[in-house]
Amino acid sequence: MFDLIVKGGTLPDGRVADIAISGNLIAAIEPQITADARDVIDASGDLVAPPFVDPHFHMDATLSYGTPRVNASGTLLEGISLWGELRDIATVDEMIERALRYCDWAVSMGILAIRSHVDTTPDHLNTVTAMLEVRDRVSEYLDLQLVAFPQDGLYRTPTGRENLIRALDMGVDVVGGIPHFERRMQDGADSLADLCQIAADRGLMVDIHCDETDDPMSRHIETLAYETQRHGLGGRVAGSHLTSMHSMDNYYVSKLLPLIAEAGIAAIPNPIINIVLQGRHDTFPKRRGLTRVREMQAHGITVGWGQDCVLDPWYSLGTADMLDVAFMGMHVAQMTHPDEMARCFTMVTETNAQIIGLSDYGLKPGAQASLVVLDAGDPIEALRLRPARLAVVSKGKIVARSARGDAELAIPGRANHVRRRVRP
Ligand code: FE2
């Protein structure tokens, strides 16, 4: 007797299978499972995927749009200064309430793991207190990983470094940084040496907001690759954004990509936010500001897609849907070959899980029983429609259900059922 069987779903690789769940683990995946179960989800004709993973988010700022005012210029820098005001007036309780509201929403969209950067700049560290509480409160159904993020720079404020260390001591999981925002290029490079040393000493992962600028001379990723290799941190370091690479000289990039690959650094572009924030100082032609995704992948570099922002000082919209993120990335990076579209789906599931170091993830016996049933026939159709998450299962329990997205026409004489799906 199993606890739950998800019957007849199509897996991302095209296999049709039943998935049996015992407790919080996947017990079996077979073409047909005839044993009984306490609960059954009929997924025939629907896509059953491992859960979505968001490897880059800012949960301390989410759902705060318009407080204390909107970002008039739409730039990264105005967003940072706006957030600088907000983080000192927001209470711990308010931040917890917004974050929990966002987590509910994310779970309903099939996101079951999030890496969130937490601003460690203010001496009160209310952001850290609030997010640690949220991490505890959601842990039964959502894996929340926190990054100590010195938003205003490790060295640019008097207590930047000290507060980052305090946050790690309080239990924050990952070391963050923002080298392009330090006062000088050299300070940025020094900050990376310092942060990688801290991570190596403490056995932690690293995730750097790296070169989030249109300045082609912002080359901190080169230093991050060097420090990653020097400290033997390969496989534990991610470079988020890397937007300057969009504008870099091609000859330099031809040297840079093998260095990133050799160091074992993963890349996390955030296409919705990058397309909105970058190129703001350009007239025409206007740069897209997305890093070189296909080119990195061709060099064997692991690349995921992150969401970054929902309704906050940097972004006035947002859907908590990793399919929207992949959809935007697919368009801006022109990844429209069927293999590339399918890869975009893998990027927001398995690749993101690998980048943030999730163990026991995936649709395989023995893995954690977490999955999402989508109203789509396959991963490419899921990207095209960004359809309803019919059921979301987290650690063996059904945590969300949604209705299908079909429509009934009400045009006189043409009362038809409109099905958005074509497959299968
Ligand atoms: Fe970010």
Coordinates of C-alpha atoms and ligand atoms in Angstrom, one line a residue:
M1 CA 0.0 0.0 0.0
F2 CA 1.5 3.3 -1.2
D3 CA 0.6 6.7 0.2
L4 CA 0.1 8.3 -3.2
I5 CA 0.3 7.2 -6.8
V6 CA 0.6 9.7 -9.7
K7 CA -0.9 7.8 -12.6
G8 CA -0.2 7.9 -16.3
G9 CA 1.7 11.1 -16.5
T10 CA 4.2 12.0 -19.2
L11 CA 7.7 12.6 -17.8
P12 CA 9.9 15.4 -19.3
D13 CA 11.9 12.7 -21.2
G14 CA 8.7 11.5 -22.9
R15 CA 8.2 8.3 -20.9
V16 CA 4.7 7.6 -19.7
A17 CA 4.8 6.2 -16.2
D18 CA 3.1 5.8 -12.8
I19 CA 4.9 7.2 -9.8
A20 CA 4.4 5.6 -6.4
I21 CA 5.2 7.5 -3.2
S22 CA 5.7 6.2 0.3
G23 CA 6.1 8.8 3.0
N24 CA 8.2 11.6 1.6
L25 CA 10.1 9.5 -0.9
I26 CA 9.5 8.2 -4.4
A27 CA 9.2 4.4 -4.0
A28 CA 8.9 3.4 -7.7
I29 CA 8.5 4.7 -11.2
E30 CA 7.1 2.0 -13.6
P31 CA 5.0 2.0 -16.8
Q32 CA 2.2 0.6 -14.7
I33 CA 1.8 0.2 -10.9
T34 CA -1.1 -1.9 -9.9
A35 CA -0.7 -1.8 -6.1
D36 CA -3.2 0.2 -4.0
A37 CA -2.6 3.7 -2.6
R38 CA -4.3 5.9 -0.1
D39 CA -4.5 8.7 -2.7
V40 CA -4.3 8.8 -6.5
I41 CA -3.7 11.7 -8.9
D42 CA -4.8 11.0 -12.4
A43 CA -2.2 12.6 -14.6
S44 CA -3.0 10.8 -17.9
G45 CA -2.0 13.1 -20.8
D46 CA -0.4 15.6 -18.5
L47 CA 3.2 16.5 -17.9
V48 CA 4.7 15.4 -14.6
A49 CA 8.0 17.2 -13.9
P50 CA 10.3 17.5 -10.9
P51 CA 9.5 20.8 -9.1
F52 CA 10.6 24.2 -10.3
V53 CA 13.7 25.7 -8.5
D54 CA 14.4 29.4 -8.4
P55 CA 18.1 29.9 -7.8
H56 CA 18.1 33.7 -7.5
F57 CA 15.5 35.7 -5.6
H58 CA 15.2 38.6 -3.1
M59 CA 12.5 37.5 -0.6
D60 CA 13.2 40.3 1.9
A61 CA 12.1 42.8 -0.8
T62 CA 9.3 40.9 -2.5
L63 CA 5.7 42.2 -2.7
S64 CA 6.8 45.6 -1.5
Y65 CA 6.2 47.4 -4.9
G66 CA 5.3 51.1 -4.4
T67 CA 6.7 51.3 -0.9
P68 CA 7.7 54.0 -0.1
R69 CA 7.4 55.0 -3.8
V70 CA 7.9 53.5 -7.3
N71 CA 11.3 53.4 -9.1
A72 CA 10.8 56.3 -11.5
S73 CA 14.0 55.8 -13.7
G74 CA 13.6 52.0 -13.8
T75 CA 17.3 51.6 -13.2
L76 CA 19.2 49.1 -10.9
L77 CA 20.7 52.1 -9.1
E78 CA 17.4 53.8 -8.2
G79 CA 16.1 50.4 -7.1
I80 CA 19.1 50.0 -4.8
S81 CA 18.6 53.4 -3.2
L82 CA 14.8 52.8 -2.9
W83 CA 15.4 49.5 -1.2
G84 CA 17.9 51.4 1.1
E85 CA 15.0 53.4 2.4
L86 CA 12.5 50.5 2.6
R87 CA 14.8 48.1 4.6
D88 CA 15.0 50.6 7.4
I89 CA 11.2 51.2 7.7
A90 CA 10.0 47.7 7.1
T91 CA 9.5 45.7 10.4
V92 CA 10.5 42.1 10.8
D93 CA 6.8 41.1 11.0
E94 CA 6.0 42.9 7.8
M95 CA 8.9 41.2 6.0
I96 CA 7.9 37.8 7.3
E97 CA 4.2 38.4 6.2
R98 CA 5.3 39.4 2.7
A99 CA 7.7 36.5 2.3
L100 CA 5.2 33.9 3.5
R101 CA 2.6 35.3 1.2
Y102 CA 5.1 35.0 -1.7
C103 CA 6.0 31.4 -0.6
D104 CA 2.4 30.3 -0.8
W105 CA 2.1 31.8 -4.3
A106 CA 5.4 30.2 -5.4
V107 CA 4.4 26.8 -4.1
S108 CA 1.1 27.0 -6.0
M109 CA 3.2 27.6 -9.1
G110 CA 5.2 24.5 -8.5
I111 CA 8.4 26.2 -7.1
L112 CA 9.6 24.0 -4.2
A113 CA 13.1 25.3 -3.7
I114 CA 14.3 29.0 -3.6
R115 CA 17.7 30.5 -3.1
S116 CA 17.1 34.0 -1.8
H117 CA 19.7 36.7 -1.3
V118 CA 19.2 38.5 2.0
D119 CA 20.6 42.0 2.5
T120 CA 23.1 42.1 5.3
T121 CA 23.9 45.8 5.0
P122 CA 21.9 47.4 7.9
D123 CA 23.3 47.0 11.3
H124 CA 19.9 45.9 12.7
L125 CA 19.9 42.9 10.4
N126 CA 16.1 42.8 10.5
T127 CA 16.2 41.3 7.0
V128 CA 18.2 38.3 8.2
T129 CA 16.1 37.8 11.4
A130 CA 13.0 37.8 9.3
M131 CA 14.2 35.5 6.5
L132 CA 15.7 32.9 9.0
E133 CA 12.2 32.8 10.6
V134 CA 10.6 32.3 7.2
R135 CA 13.1 29.5 6.3
D136 CA 12.1 27.7 9.5
R137 CA 8.3 28.2 9.0
V138 CA 8.2 26.9 5.4
S139 CA 10.8 24.1 5.7
E140 CA 8.2 21.3 5.7
Y141 CA 7.2 22.0 2.1
L142 CA 9.6 24.5 0.7
D143 CA 13.5 24.5 0.7
L144 CA 14.6 28.0 1.3
Q145 CA 18.3 28.7 1.0
L146 CA 19.6 32.1 2.1
V147 CA 22.6 34.0 0.8
A148 CA 24.3 36.7 2.9
F149 CA 24.2 39.6 0.4
P150 CA 26.1 42.8 1.2
Q151 CA 23.8 44.9 -1.1
D152 CA 25.7 48.2 -0.5
G153 CA 29.1 46.5 -0.9
L154 CA 31.4 44.5 1.4
Y155 CA 33.7 47.5 1.8
R156 CA 31.6 50.5 0.8
T157 CA 29.9 50.8 4.2
P158 CA 31.8 50.8 7.5
T159 CA 30.1 47.6 8.8
G160 CA 29.5 45.7 5.5
R161 CA 32.0 42.9 6.1
E162 CA 31.3 42.6 9.8
N163 CA 27.5 42.3 9.2
L164 CA 28.0 39.7 6.5
I165 CA 30.0 37.6 9.0
R166 CA 27.3 38.2 11.7
A167 CA 24.6 36.9 9.2
L168 CA 26.6 33.8 8.5
D169 CA 27.0 33.2 12.2
M170 CA 23.3 33.5 12.6
G171 CA 22.8 30.6 10.2
V172 CA 22.6 32.1 6.7
D173 CA 23.7 29.3 4.2
V174 CA 25.7 30.9 1.4
V175 CA 28.3 33.7 0.9
G176 CA 27.2 36.5 -1.4
G177 CA 28.8 39.6 -2.8
I178 CA 28.5 42.5 -5.3
P179 CA 32.0 43.4 -6.6
H180 CA 30.8 45.8 -9.4
F181 CA 29.2 48.0 -6.7
E182 CA 32.4 48.4 -4.6
R183 CA 34.1 51.8 -4.9
R184 CA 36.9 50.7 -7.1
M185 CA 37.6 47.8 -9.5
Q186 CA 40.4 46.8 -7.0
D187 CA 38.0 46.8 -4.1
G188 CA 35.7 44.5 -6.1
A189 CA 38.5 42.1 -6.8
D190 CA 39.7 42.2 -3.2
S191 CA 36.1 41.5 -2.0
L192 CA 36.0 38.3 -4.1
A193 CA 39.3 37.1 -2.6
D194 CA 37.9 37.8 0.8
L195 CA 34.5 36.2 0.2
C196 CA 36.0 33.0 -1.3
Q197 CA 38.4 32.7 1.6
I198 CA 35.4 33.1 4.0
A199 CA 33.5 30.4 2.1
A200 CA 36.5 28.0 2.0
D201 CA 37.1 28.5 5.7
R202 CA 33.4 27.7 6.6
G203 CA 32.8 25.1 3.9
L204 CA 30.0 27.2 2.3
M205 CA 28.8 27.8 -1.2
V206 CA 29.3 31.2 -3.0
D207 CA 26.8 33.1 -5.1
I208 CA 27.9 36.5 -6.3
H209 CA 25.9 39.3 -8.0
C210 CA 28.7 39.6 -10.6
D211 CA 29.1 42.3 -13.2
E212 CA 25.4 43.3 -13.2
T213 CA 26.2 46.3 -15.4
D214 CA 26.5 47.2 -19.1
D215 CA 30.1 48.3 -18.6
P216 CA 32.2 45.9 -20.8
M217 CA 35.2 46.6 -18.6
S218 CA 33.5 45.1 -15.5
R219 CA 35.5 41.8 -15.5
H220 CA 35.0 40.6 -11.9
I221 CA 33.9 37.2 -13.3
E222 CA 37.6 36.7 -14.3
T223 CA 38.6 37.2 -10.7
L224 CA 35.8 35.0 -9.4
A225 CA 37.1 32.2 -11.6
Y226 CA 40.6 32.7 -10.3
E227 CA 39.6 32.7 -6.7
T228 CA 37.3 29.8 -7.1
Q229 CA 40.2 27.8 -8.5
R230 CA 42.7 29.0 -6.0
H231 CA 40.4 27.9 -3.1
G232 CA 39.3 24.6 -4.7
L233 CA 35.7 25.8 -4.7
G234 CA 34.7 24.4 -8.1
G235 CA 31.1 23.2 -8.3
R236 CA 30.2 25.4 -5.3
V237 CA 30.3 28.8 -6.8
A238 CA 27.7 30.7 -8.9
G239 CA 28.0 34.0 -10.8
S240 CA 24.6 35.6 -10.9
H241 CA 23.7 38.0 -13.8
L242 CA 27.0 38.4 -15.6
T243 CA 25.4 41.0 -17.8
S244 CA 28.6 42.9 -18.7
M245 CA 29.5 39.8 -20.7
H246 CA 26.8 40.9 -23.2
S247 CA 28.8 44.0 -24.0
M248 CA 32.4 42.6 -23.7
D249 CA 34.9 42.4 -26.5
N250 CA 34.5 39.0 -28.3
Y251 CA 38.2 38.3 -28.2
Y252 CA 38.3 38.8 -24.4
V253 CA 35.2 36.5 -24.0
S254 CA 37.0 33.8 -26.1
K255 CA 39.6 33.7 -23.3
L256 CA 37.1 34.2 -20.5
L257 CA 34.7 31.3 -21.2
P258 CA 37.3 28.5 -20.9
L259 CA 38.5 30.0 -17.6
I260 CA 34.9 29.9 -16.2
A261 CA 34.5 26.4 -17.4
E262 CA 37.8 25.3 -15.9
A263 CA 37.0 26.9 -12.6
G264 CA 33.6 25.1 -12.4
I265 CA 31.5 28.2 -11.9
A266 CA 27.8 28.0 -12.7
A267 CA 26.0 31.0 -14.2
I268 CA 22.6 32.3 -13.1
P269 CA 21.2 34.9 -15.6
N270 CA 17.9 36.5 -14.6
P271 CA 16.3 37.3 -18.0
I272 CA 13.2 39.1 -16.9
I273 CA 15.1 41.5 -14.7
N274 CA 18.1 41.8 -17.0
I275 CA 16.0 42.8 -20.0
V276 CA 14.2 45.4 -17.9
L277 CA 17.2 46.9 -16.0
Q278 CA 20.0 46.7 -18.5
G279 CA 20.5 49.1 -21.5
R280 CA 18.8 51.9 -19.6
H281 CA 21.7 54.3 -20.5
D282 CA 21.6 53.3 -24.2
T283 CA 19.7 55.2 -26.9
F284 CA 19.6 53.1 -30.0
P285 CA 20.6 50.4 -30.7
K286 CA 19.7 49.4 -27.2
R287 CA 21.6 46.4 -25.7
R288 CA 19.6 43.5 -24.3
G289 CA 22.0 43.0 -21.4
L290 CA 21.5 39.2 -21.1
T291 CA 24.7 37.3 -20.6
R292 CA 25.9 34.8 -23.3
V293 CA 23.9 31.8 -22.4
R294 CA 24.2 29.5 -25.4
E295 CA 27.9 30.4 -25.7
M296 CA 28.6 29.4 -22.1
Q297 CA 26.6 26.2 -22.5
A298 CA 28.7 25.4 -25.6
H299 CA 31.8 25.6 -23.4
G300 CA 30.3 23.2 -20.9
I301 CA 29.4 25.8 -18.3
T302 CA 26.3 25.0 -16.2
V303 CA 23.7 27.8 -16.7
G304 CA 20.3 28.0 -15.0
W305 CA 17.6 30.7 -15.1
G306 CA 16.7 32.8 -12.0
Q307 CA 13.7 35.0 -11.3
D308 CA 15.4 37.7 -9.1
C309 CA 12.4 40.0 -8.4
V310 CA 8.6 40.0 -8.0
L311 CA 6.8 43.3 -7.2
D312 CA 9.7 45.1 -5.5
P313 CA 11.9 48.2 -5.9
W314 CA 13.5 46.7 -9.1
Y315 CA 10.5 45.1 -10.9
S316 CA 6.9 46.3 -11.0
L317 CA 5.5 42.9 -12.2
G318 CA 6.2 39.2 -11.6
T319 CA 4.3 35.9 -11.6
A320 CA 6.3 33.5 -9.4
D321 CA 6.3 31.3 -12.5
M322 CA 9.7 29.8 -13.5
L323 CA 8.1 29.1 -16.9
D324 CA 7.7 32.8 -17.5
V325 CA 11.4 33.2 -16.5
A326 CA 12.5 30.5 -19.0
F327 CA 10.1 31.9 -21.6
M328 CA 11.7 35.3 -21.4
G329 CA 15.2 33.8 -21.4
M330 CA 14.4 31.6 -24.4
H331 CA 13.4 34.7 -26.4
V332 CA 16.1 37.1 -25.4
A333 CA 18.8 34.4 -25.8
Q334 CA 17.1 33.2 -29.1
M335 CA 17.1 29.6 -27.9
T336 CA 14.3 28.5 -30.2
H337 CA 15.7 25.2 -31.6
P338 CA 13.6 22.3 -30.1
D339 CA 16.7 21.0 -28.2
E340 CA 17.3 24.5 -26.8
M341 CA 13.6 25.0 -25.8
A342 CA 13.6 21.6 -24.0
R343 CA 16.9 22.6 -22.4
C344 CA 15.3 25.8 -21.1
F345 CA 12.7 23.7 -19.2
T346 CA 15.6 21.5 -17.8
M347 CA 17.4 24.7 -16.7
V348 CA 14.5 25.8 -14.4
T349 CA 14.2 22.3 -12.9
E350 CA 17.2 20.0 -12.8
T351 CA 20.0 22.5 -13.6
N352 CA 18.8 25.0 -11.0
A353 CA 18.6 22.2 -8.5
Q354 CA 22.2 21.2 -9.3
I355 CA 23.4 24.8 -9.0
I356 CA 22.0 25.3 -5.5
G357 CA 23.2 21.9 -4.4
L358 CA 19.9 20.2 -3.8
S359 CA 20.3 16.5 -2.8
D360 CA 17.6 13.9 -3.4
Y361 CA 16.0 16.0 -6.2
G362 CA 14.4 14.5 -9.3
L363 CA 12.0 11.9 -10.6
K364 CA 13.8 8.7 -9.6
P365 CA 13.2 6.0 -7.0
G366 CA 14.7 7.1 -3.6
A367 CA 14.5 10.8 -4.3
Q368 CA 12.3 13.2 -2.4
A369 CA 8.7 12.9 -3.5
S370 CA 8.3 16.4 -4.9
L371 CA 6.8 17.0 -8.3
V372 CA 4.4 19.1 -10.3
V373 CA 1.6 18.1 -12.7
L374 CA 1.2 20.5 -15.6
D375 CA -1.7 21.0 -18.0
A376 CA 0.7 20.4 -20.9
G377 CA 1.8 17.5 -23.1
D378 CA 5.6 18.0 -22.9
P379 CA 8.2 20.6 -21.7
I380 CA 8.1 22.7 -24.9
E381 CA 4.3 23.0 -24.7
A382 CA 4.6 23.9 -21.0
L383 CA 6.9 26.8 -22.1
R384 CA 4.5 27.8 -24.8
L385 CA 1.4 27.9 -22.6
R386 CA 2.8 28.3 -19.1
P387 CA -0.3 26.4 -18.1
A388 CA -2.1 25.5 -14.8
R389 CA -0.2 23.6 -12.2
L390 CA -2.9 20.9 -11.8
A391 CA -1.2 19.4 -8.7
V392 CA 1.9 20.2 -6.7
V393 CA 3.3 17.5 -4.4
S394 CA 6.0 18.4 -1.9
K395 CA 7.8 15.8 0.2
G396 CA 5.0 13.3 -0.4
K397 CA 2.1 15.6 0.3
I398 CA -0.3 17.4 -2.1
V399 CA 0.2 21.1 -1.3
A400 CA -1.7 22.8 -4.2
R401 CA -4.2 22.1 -6.9
S402 CA -5.4 24.2 -9.8
A403 CA -8.1 23.9 -12.6
R404 CA -7.2 23.4 -16.2
G405 CA -6.8 26.5 -18.4
D406 CA -9.2 25.6 -21.2
A407 CA -12.0 28.1 -22.3
E408 CA -15.6 27.8 -23.4
L409 CA -16.5 30.1 -26.3
A410 CA -19.7 32.1 -25.8
I411 CA -20.0 33.5 -29.4
P412 CA -23.6 32.9 -30.6
G413 CA -23.7 29.8 -32.8
R414 CA -20.1 28.9 -32.0
A415 CA -20.3 27.4 -28.6
N416 CA -17.1 25.4 -28.6
H417 CA -14.6 24.2 -26.1
V418 CA -11.3 25.8 -26.8
R419 CA -8.3 23.7 -25.9
R420 CA -5.0 25.5 -25.8
R421 CA -3.0 22.4 -25.8
V422 CA -2.1 20.5 -29.0
R423 CA -0.1 17.7 -27.3
P424 CA -0.5 14.8 -26.8
Ligands
FE2_1 FE 19.6 39.8 -7.5

